[in-house]
Short mmCIF file of C-alpha atoms in Angstrom, two decimals:
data_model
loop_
_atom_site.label_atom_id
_atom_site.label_comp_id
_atom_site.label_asym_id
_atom_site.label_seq_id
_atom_site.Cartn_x
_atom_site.Cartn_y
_atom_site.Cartn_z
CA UNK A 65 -12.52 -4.08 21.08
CA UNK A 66 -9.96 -5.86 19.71
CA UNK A 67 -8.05 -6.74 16.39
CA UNK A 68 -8.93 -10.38 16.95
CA UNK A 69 -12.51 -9.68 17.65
CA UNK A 70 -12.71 -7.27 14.83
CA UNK A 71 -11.38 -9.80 12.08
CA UNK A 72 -13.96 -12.08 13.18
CA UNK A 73 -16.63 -9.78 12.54
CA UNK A 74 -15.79 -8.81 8.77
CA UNK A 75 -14.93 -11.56 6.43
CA UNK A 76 -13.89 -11.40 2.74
CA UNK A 77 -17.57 -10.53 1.86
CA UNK A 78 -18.97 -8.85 4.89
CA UNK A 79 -22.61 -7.18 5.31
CA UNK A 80 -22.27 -5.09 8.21
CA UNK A 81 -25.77 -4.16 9.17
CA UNK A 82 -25.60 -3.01 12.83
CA UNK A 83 -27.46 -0.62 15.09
CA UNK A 84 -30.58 0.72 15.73
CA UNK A 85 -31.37 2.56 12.78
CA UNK A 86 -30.86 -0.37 10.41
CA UNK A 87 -34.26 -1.29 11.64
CA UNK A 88 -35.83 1.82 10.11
CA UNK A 89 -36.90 0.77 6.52
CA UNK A 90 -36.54 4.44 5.17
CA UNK A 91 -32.27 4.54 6.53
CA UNK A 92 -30.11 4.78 3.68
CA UNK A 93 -27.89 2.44 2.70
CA UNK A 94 -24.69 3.07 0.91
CA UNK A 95 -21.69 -0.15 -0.50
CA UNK A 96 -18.47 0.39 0.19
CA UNK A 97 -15.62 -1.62 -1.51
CA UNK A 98 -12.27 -1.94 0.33
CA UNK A 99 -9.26 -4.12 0.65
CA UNK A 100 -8.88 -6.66 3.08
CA UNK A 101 -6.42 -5.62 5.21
CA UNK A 102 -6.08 -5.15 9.23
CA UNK A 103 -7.00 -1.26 9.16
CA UNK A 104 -9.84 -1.94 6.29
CA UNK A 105 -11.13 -4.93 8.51
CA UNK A 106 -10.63 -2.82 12.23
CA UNK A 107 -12.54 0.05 10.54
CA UNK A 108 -15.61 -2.30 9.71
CA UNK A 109 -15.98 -2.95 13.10
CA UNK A 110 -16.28 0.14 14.33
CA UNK A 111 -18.87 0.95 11.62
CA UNK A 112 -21.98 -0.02 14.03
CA UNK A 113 -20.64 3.15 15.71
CA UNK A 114 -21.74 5.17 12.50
CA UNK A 115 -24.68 3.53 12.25
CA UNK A 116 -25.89 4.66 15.25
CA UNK A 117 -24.78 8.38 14.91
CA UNK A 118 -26.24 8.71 11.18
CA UNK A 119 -28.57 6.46 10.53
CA UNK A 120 -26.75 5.19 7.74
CA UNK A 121 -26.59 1.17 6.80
CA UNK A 122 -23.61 0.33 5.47
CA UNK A 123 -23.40 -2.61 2.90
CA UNK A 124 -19.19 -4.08 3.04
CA UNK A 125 -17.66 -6.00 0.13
CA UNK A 126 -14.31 -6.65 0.58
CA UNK A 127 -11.57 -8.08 -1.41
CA UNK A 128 -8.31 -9.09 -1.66
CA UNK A 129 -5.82 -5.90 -3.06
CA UNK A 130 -5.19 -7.46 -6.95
CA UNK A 131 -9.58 -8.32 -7.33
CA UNK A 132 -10.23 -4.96 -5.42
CA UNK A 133 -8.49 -3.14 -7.92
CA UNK A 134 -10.19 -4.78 -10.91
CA UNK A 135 -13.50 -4.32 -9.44
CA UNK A 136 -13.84 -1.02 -8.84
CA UNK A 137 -11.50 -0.11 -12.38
CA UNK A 138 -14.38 -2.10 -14.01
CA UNK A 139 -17.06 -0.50 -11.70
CA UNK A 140 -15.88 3.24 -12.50
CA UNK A 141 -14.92 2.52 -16.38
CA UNK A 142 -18.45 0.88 -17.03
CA UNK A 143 -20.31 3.07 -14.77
CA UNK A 144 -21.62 -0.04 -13.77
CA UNK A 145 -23.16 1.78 -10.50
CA UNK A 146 -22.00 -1.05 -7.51
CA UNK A 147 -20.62 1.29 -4.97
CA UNK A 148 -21.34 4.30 -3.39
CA UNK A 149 -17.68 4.29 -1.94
CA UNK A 150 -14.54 3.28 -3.40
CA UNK A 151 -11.17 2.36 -1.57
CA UNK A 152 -8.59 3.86 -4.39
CA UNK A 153 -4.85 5.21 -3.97
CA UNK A 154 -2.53 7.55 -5.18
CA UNK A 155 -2.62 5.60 -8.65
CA UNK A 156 -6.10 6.08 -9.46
CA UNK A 157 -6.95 9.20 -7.71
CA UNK A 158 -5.48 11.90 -10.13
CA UNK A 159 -6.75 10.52 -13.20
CA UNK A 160 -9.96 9.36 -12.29
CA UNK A 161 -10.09 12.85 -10.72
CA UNK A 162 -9.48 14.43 -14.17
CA UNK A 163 -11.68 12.28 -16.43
CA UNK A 164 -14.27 13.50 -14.12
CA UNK A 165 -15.36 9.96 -12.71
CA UNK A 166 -14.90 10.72 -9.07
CA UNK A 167 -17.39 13.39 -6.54
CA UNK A 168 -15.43 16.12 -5.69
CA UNK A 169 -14.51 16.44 -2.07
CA UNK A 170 -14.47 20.27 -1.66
CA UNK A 171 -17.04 20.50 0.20
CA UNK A 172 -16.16 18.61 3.46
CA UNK A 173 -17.17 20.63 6.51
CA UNK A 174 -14.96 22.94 8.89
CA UNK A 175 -14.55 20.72 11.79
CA UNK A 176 -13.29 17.68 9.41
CA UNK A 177 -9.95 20.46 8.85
CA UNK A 178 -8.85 19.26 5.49
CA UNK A 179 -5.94 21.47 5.92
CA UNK A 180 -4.60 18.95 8.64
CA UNK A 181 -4.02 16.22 5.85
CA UNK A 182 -0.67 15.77 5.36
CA UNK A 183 0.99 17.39 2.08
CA UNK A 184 2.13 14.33 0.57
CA UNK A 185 -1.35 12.79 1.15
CA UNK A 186 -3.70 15.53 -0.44
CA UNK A 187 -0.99 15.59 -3.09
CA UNK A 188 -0.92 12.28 -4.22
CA UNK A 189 -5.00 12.30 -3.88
CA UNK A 190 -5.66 15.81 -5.49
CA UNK A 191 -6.00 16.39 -9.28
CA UNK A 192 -5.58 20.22 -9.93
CA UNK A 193 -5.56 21.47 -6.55
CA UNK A 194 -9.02 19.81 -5.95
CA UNK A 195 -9.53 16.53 -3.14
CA UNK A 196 -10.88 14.02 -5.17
CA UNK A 197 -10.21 10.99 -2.23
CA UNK A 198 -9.68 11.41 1.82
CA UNK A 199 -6.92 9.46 3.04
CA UNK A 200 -7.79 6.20 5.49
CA UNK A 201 -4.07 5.98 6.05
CA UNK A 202 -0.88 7.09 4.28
CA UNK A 203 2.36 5.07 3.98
CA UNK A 204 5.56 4.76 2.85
CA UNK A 205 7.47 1.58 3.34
CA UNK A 206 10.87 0.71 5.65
CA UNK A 207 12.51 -2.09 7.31
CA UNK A 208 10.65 -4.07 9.81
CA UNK A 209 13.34 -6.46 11.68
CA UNK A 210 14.10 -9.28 14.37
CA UNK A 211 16.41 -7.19 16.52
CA UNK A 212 17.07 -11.19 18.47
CA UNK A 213 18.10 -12.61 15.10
CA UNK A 214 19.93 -9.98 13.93
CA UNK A 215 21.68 -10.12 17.70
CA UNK A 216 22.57 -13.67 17.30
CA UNK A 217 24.02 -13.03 13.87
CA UNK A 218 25.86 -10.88 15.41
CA UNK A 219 24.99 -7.66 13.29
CA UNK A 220 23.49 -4.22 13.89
CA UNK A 221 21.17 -2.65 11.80
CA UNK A 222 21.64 0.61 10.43
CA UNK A 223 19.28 3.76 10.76
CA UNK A 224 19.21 3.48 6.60
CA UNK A 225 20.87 0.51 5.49
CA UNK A 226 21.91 -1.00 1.71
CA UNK A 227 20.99 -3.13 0.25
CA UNK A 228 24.40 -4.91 0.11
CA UNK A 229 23.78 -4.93 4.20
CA UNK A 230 20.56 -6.26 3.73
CA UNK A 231 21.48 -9.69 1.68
CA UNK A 232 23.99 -10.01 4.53
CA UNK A 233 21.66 -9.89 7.23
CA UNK A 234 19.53 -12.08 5.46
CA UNK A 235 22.29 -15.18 4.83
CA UNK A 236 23.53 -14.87 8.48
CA UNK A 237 19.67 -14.51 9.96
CA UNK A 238 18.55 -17.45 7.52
CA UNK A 239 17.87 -20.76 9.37
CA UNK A 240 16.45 -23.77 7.53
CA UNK A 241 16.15 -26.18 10.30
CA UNK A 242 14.03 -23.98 12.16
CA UNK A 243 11.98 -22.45 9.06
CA UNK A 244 13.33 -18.91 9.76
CA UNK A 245 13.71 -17.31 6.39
CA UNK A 246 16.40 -14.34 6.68
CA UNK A 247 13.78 -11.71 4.03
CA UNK A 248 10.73 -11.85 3.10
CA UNK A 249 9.49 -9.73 0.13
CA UNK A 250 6.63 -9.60 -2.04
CA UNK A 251 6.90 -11.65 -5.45
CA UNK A 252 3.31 -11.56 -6.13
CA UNK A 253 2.19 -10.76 -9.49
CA UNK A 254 0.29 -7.55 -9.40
CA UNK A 255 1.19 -3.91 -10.46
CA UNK A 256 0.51 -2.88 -6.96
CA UNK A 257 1.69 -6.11 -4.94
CA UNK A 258 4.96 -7.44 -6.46
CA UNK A 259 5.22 -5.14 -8.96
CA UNK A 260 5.32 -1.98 -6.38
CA UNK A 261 7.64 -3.58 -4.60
CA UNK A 262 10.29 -4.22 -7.39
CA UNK A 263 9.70 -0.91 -8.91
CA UNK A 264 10.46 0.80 -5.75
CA UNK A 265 13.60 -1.60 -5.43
CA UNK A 266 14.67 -0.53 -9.05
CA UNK A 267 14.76 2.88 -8.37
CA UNK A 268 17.35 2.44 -5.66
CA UNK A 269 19.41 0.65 -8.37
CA UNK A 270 19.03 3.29 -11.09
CA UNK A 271 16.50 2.52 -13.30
CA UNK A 272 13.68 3.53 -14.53
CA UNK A 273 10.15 2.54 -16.19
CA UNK A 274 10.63 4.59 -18.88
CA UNK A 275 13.05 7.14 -20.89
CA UNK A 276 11.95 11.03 -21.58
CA UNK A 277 11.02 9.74 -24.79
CA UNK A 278 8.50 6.84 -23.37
CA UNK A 279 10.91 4.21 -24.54
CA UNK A 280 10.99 1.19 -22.41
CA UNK A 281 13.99 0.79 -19.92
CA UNK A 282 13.55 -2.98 -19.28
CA UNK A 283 17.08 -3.96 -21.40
CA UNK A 284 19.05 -2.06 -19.38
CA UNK A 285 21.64 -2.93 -16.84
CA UNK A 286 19.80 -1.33 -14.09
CA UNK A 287 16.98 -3.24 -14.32
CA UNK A 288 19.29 -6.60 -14.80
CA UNK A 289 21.08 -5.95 -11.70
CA UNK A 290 17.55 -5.41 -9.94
CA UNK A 291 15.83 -8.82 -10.40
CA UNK A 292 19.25 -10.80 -10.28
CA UNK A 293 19.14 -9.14 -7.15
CA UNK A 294 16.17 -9.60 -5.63
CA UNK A 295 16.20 -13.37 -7.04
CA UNK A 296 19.62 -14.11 -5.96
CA UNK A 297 18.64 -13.06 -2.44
CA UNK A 298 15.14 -14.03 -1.58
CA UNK A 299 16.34 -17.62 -3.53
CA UNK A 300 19.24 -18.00 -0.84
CA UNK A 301 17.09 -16.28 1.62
CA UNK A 302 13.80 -16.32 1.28
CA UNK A 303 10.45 -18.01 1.64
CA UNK A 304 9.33 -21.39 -0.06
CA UNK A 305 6.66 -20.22 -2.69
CA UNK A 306 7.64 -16.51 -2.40
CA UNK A 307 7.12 -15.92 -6.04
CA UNK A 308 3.30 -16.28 -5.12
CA UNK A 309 3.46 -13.99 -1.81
CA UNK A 310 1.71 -10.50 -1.15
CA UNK A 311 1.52 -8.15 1.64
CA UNK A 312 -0.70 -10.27 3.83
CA UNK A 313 0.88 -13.63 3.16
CA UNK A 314 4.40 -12.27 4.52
CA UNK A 315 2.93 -10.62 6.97
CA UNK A 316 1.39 -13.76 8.82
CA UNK A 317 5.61 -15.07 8.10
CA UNK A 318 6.66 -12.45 10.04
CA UNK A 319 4.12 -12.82 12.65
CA UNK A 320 5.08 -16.47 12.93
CA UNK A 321 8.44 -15.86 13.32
CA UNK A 322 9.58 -16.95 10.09
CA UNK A 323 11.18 -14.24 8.67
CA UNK A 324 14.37 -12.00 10.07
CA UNK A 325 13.68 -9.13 8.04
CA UNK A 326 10.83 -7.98 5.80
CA UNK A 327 10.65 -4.66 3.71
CA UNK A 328 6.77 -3.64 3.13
CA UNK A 329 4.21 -1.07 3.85
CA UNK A 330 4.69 1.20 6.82
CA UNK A 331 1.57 0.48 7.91
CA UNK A 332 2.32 -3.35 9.13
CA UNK A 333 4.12 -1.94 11.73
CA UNK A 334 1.11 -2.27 14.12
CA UNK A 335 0.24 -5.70 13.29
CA UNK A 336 3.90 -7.25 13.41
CA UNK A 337 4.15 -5.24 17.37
CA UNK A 338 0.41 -5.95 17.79
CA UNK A 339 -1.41 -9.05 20.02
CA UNK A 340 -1.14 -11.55 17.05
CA UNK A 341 2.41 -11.01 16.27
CA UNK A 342 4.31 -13.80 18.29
CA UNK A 343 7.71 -11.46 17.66
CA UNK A 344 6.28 -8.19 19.03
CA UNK A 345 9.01 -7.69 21.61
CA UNK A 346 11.71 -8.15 19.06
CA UNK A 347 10.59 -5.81 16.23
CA UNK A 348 12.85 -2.65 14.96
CA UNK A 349 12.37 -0.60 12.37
CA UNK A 350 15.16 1.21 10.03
CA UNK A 351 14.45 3.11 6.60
CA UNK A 352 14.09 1.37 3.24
CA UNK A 353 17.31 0.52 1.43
CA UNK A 354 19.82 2.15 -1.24
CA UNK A 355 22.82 1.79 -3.35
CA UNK A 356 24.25 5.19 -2.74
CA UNK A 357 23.17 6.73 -5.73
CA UNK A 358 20.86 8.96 -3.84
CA UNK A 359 17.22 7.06 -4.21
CA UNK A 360 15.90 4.87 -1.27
CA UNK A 361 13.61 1.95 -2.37
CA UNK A 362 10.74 3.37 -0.19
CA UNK A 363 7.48 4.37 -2.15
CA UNK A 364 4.44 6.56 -0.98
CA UNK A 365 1.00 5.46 -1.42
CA UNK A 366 -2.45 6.09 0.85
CA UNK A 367 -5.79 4.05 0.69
CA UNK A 368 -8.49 6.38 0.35
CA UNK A 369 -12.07 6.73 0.14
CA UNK A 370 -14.04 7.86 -2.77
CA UNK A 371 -17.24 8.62 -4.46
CA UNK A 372 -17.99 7.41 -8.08
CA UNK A 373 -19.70 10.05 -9.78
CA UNK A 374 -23.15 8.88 -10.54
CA UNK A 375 -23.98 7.93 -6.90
CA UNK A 376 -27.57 8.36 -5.78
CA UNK A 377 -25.93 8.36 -2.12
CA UNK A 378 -23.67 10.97 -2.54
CA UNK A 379 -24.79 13.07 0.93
CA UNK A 380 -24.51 10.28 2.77
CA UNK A 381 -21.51 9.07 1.35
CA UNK A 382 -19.48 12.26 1.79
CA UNK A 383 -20.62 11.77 5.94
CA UNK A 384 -19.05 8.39 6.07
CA UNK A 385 -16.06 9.38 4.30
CA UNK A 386 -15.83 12.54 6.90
CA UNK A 387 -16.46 10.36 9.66
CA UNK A 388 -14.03 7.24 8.87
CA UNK A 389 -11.52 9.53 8.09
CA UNK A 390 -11.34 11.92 11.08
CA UNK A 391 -9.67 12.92 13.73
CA UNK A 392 -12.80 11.72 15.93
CA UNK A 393 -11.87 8.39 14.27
CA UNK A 394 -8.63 8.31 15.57
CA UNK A 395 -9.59 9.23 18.75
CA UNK A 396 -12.13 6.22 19.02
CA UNK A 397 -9.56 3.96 17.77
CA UNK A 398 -6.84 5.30 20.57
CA UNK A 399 -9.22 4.76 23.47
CA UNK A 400 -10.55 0.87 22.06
CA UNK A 401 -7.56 -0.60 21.10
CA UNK A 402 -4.50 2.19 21.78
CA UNK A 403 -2.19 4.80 19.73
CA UNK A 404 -0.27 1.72 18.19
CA UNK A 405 -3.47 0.76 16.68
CA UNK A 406 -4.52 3.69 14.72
CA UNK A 407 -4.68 4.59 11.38
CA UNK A 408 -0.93 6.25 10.34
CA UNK A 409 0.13 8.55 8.04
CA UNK A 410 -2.78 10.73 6.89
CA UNK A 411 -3.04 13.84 9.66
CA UNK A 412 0.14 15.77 10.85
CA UNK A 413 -1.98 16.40 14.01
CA UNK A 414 -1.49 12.61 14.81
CA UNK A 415 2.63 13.03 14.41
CA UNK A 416 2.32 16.32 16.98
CA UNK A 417 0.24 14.03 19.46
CA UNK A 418 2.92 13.08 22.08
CA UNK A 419 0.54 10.05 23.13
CA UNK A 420 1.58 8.72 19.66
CA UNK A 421 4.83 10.36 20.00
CA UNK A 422 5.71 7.44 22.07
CA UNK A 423 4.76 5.23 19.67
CA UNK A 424 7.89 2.97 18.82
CA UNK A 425 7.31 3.10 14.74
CA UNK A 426 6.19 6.25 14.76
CA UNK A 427 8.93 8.32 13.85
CA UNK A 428 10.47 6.24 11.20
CA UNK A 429 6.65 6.14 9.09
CA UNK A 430 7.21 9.81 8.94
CA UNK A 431 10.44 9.85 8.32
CA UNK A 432 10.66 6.87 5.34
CA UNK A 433 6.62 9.06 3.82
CA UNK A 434 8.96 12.68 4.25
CA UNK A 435 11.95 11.38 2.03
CA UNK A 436 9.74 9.72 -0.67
CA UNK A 437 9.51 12.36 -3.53
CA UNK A 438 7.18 10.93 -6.55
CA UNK A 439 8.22 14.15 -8.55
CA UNK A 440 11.76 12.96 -8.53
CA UNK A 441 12.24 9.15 -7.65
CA UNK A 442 15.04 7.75 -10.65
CA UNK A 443 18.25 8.02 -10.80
CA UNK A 444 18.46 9.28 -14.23
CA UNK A 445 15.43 11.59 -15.77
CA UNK A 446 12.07 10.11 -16.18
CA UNK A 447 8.75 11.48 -17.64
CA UNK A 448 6.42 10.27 -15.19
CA UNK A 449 5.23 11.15 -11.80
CA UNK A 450 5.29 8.14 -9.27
CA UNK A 451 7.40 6.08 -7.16
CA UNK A 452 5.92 2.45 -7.20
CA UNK A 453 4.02 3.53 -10.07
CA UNK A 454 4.21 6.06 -13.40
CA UNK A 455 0.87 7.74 -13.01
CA UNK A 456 -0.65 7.43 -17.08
CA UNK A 457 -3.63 5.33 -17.60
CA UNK A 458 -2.07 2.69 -19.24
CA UNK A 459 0.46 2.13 -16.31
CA UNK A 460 -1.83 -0.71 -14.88
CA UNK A 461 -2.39 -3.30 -17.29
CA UNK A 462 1.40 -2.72 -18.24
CA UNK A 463 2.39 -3.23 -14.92
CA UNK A 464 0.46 -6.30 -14.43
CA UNK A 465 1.54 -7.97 -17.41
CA UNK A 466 4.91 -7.57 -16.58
CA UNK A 467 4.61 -8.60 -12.73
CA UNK A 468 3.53 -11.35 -14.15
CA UNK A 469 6.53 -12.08 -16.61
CA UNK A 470 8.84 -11.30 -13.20
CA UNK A 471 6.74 -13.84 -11.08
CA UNK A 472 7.26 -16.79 -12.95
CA UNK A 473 11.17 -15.29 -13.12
CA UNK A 474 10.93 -15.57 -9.16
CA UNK A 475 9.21 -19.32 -9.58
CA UNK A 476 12.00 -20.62 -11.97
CA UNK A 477 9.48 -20.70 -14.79
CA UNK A 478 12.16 -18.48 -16.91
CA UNK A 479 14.76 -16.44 -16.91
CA UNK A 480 15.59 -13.04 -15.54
CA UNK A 481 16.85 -12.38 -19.59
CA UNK A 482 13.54 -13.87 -20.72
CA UNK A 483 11.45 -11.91 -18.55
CA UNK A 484 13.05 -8.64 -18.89
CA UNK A 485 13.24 -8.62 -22.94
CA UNK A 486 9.47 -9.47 -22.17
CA UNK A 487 8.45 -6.86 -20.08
CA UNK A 488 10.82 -4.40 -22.89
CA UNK A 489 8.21 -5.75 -26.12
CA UNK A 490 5.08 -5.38 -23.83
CA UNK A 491 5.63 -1.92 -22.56
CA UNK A 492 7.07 -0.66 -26.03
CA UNK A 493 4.17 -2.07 -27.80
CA UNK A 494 1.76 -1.14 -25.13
CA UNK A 495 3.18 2.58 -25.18
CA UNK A 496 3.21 2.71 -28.67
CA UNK A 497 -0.68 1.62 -29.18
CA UNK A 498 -1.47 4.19 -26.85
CA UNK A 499 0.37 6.88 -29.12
CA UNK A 500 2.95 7.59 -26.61
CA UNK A 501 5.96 6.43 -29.31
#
């Protein structure tokens, strides 16, 4: 089975109903939310697979990363009772964990070996020692390149480049005439699209969300050298309309051939080497950028599966969860579609697996999820734990607001001043009507 084949099977509301039990009117049935990206959309596929094993119907909605996230926030905060399985992250995890919203996952049988979960993973998805969400895939993010272009332009890439290095590649690999756009980054509004990405990017430059104190950091030089940054360079560089681009618009760019260089989620490494990429003989990979103060720009995030407390499907939840999530999975990936293909960075038995060994990518996802710390990613102190993110439930509708406020920056709609004194009056108020100042 394919990738191709796959994507035509699940659409951006699928209802995967496959196999032989479906037929038997007293199967369960359990909804799933997800994202729609290649992994989310491979693992539907697969799902008749389940089906057949369990029993178990499986109901798919699936959305695009920023409505995803507002769904199942709604879904959980309302106990509104939609899903029976959530795809969440390292954001959400923790304190939905805590507030006591999400199914324990303590439970999970011997032969599922929670102990082979990568640290950073049951870490970041763990409140208090206890798994509240298994880990689809983990990732980090690096530099995904044109090793032709950057040939041509006469320039080698470094193992872990600046960012200094970066905007240079990116003038010399830019070509108008032929629509090859030396970067491409994510400008999307979105506390976990564009506004990931810059946050990550900030750290690299010193700054920081917040002081110890919870004061915002947004007027700070830091953060003014960040976005001139970033604007200055995807403007010269960069993609018509990249104000208004996520993950999956830059990486069908990329796949076109229209961008030299582009800095994202680990985890696009398969797609941009994979049968729809028209580059995949040309792709390297190098860690994410820095400044030389000691912080890369790389972040550390996993989509995972979880169960809303409340469920009435919470059995068979638990046995899709083990099942989409295992090593078995992996395995029946590997032999469909190859090692390139699976899902990366949740199980260190996958990075001891000399099949994927040889995997070209391989080494540097490990690498770039190793060296992110989310205990100690500014420059200068910070209160909060988080790379991409500072993990306190008010983080998110902060973040958005002010993703938005850099967005129409990145579109011209105002200034970098303008939108940073912005983003400093609606995180300080923000903070302080949560009782934080």
């Amino acid at each position: 089975m394919s990738l191709k084949s796959t994507l035509r099977a699940a659409t951006a509301l699928t209802l995967i109903t496959t196999g032989s039990a479906f037929a038997d009117a007293h199967s369960a049935t359990i909804t799933i939310a997800t994202v729609n990206n290649g992994d989310m959309i491979r693992m539907q596929g697969y799902t008749d697979t389940f089906t057949e094993q369990t029993g178990i119907a499986v109901e798919w909605v699936t959305l695009e990363e920023n409505v995803l996230r507002q769904r199942v926030t709604t879904d959980i905060t309302t106990k509104g009772g939609q899903f029976d399985i959530m795809t969440i992250g390292m954001y959400e995890t923790p304190i939905w964990g805590a507030n006591g919203w999400l199914v324990a996952l303590d439970d999970l049988s011997a032969e599922y070996d929670v102990a082979d979960i990568l640290p950073a993973m049951a870490g970041g998805l763990s409140h208090e020692g206890t798994l509240y969400a298994a880990p689809f895939y983990g990732e980090s993010s690096m530099v995904m390149y044109r090793t032709d272009l950057m040939e041509a332009a006469g320039l080698e890439m470094p193992t872990a480049p600046t960012w200094e290095f970066i905007a240079e590649a990116a003038a010399a690999m830019t070509d108008r005439d032929n629509d090859i756009n030396g970067i491409c980054l994510r400008g999307k509004a979105g506390w976990g699209e564009g506004g990931a990405f810059i946050t990550a990017m900030s750290n690299s430059f010193g700054a920081r969300w917040f002081d110890m104190d919870w004061n915002a950091q947004f007027d700070t030089e830091a953060w003014a050298n960040t976005l001139n940054f970033y604007k200055d360079m995807m403007d010269a560089s960069g993609p018509a309309g990249y104000a208004t681009n996520g993950f999956n618009e830059n990486l069908s760019l990329f796949n076109q051939g229209k961008c030299g260089m582009w800095i994202d989620a680990t985890v696009a490494a398969s797609f941009v080497t994979g049968d729809d990429s028209t580059v995949a003989d040309s792709v390297g990979f190098a860690l994410a950028p820095d400044n030389g103060l000691g912080k890369r720009s790389n972040w550390l995030w996993a989509w995972a599966l979880a169960i809303p407390a409340g469920t009435q499907q919470e059995a068979e939840a638990k046995q899709f969860i083990e099942w989409a999530t295992s090593k078995d999975y992996i395995e029946l990936v590997a032999a469909n579609e190859g090692w390139a293909n699976v899902p990366p960075g949740a199980r260190a038995s996958l990075y001891e697996n000399p099949n994927y060994q040889a995997v070209p990518f391989a080494q540097m996802t490990l690498d770039s999820i190793l060296s992110a710390d989310p205990t100690d990613s500014t420059v200068e102190p910070s209160p909060y734990v988080g790379i991409q993110f500072a993990a306190i439930p008010e983080f998110a509708g902060i973040a958005s607001e002010v993703s938005q406020e850099f967005s129409a920056a990145y579109a011209g709609q105002q200034t970098v001043e303008e939108a940073l004194a912005k983003a400093q009056d609606i995180t300080n108020e923000a903070m302080e009507a949560a009782g934080y100042r």
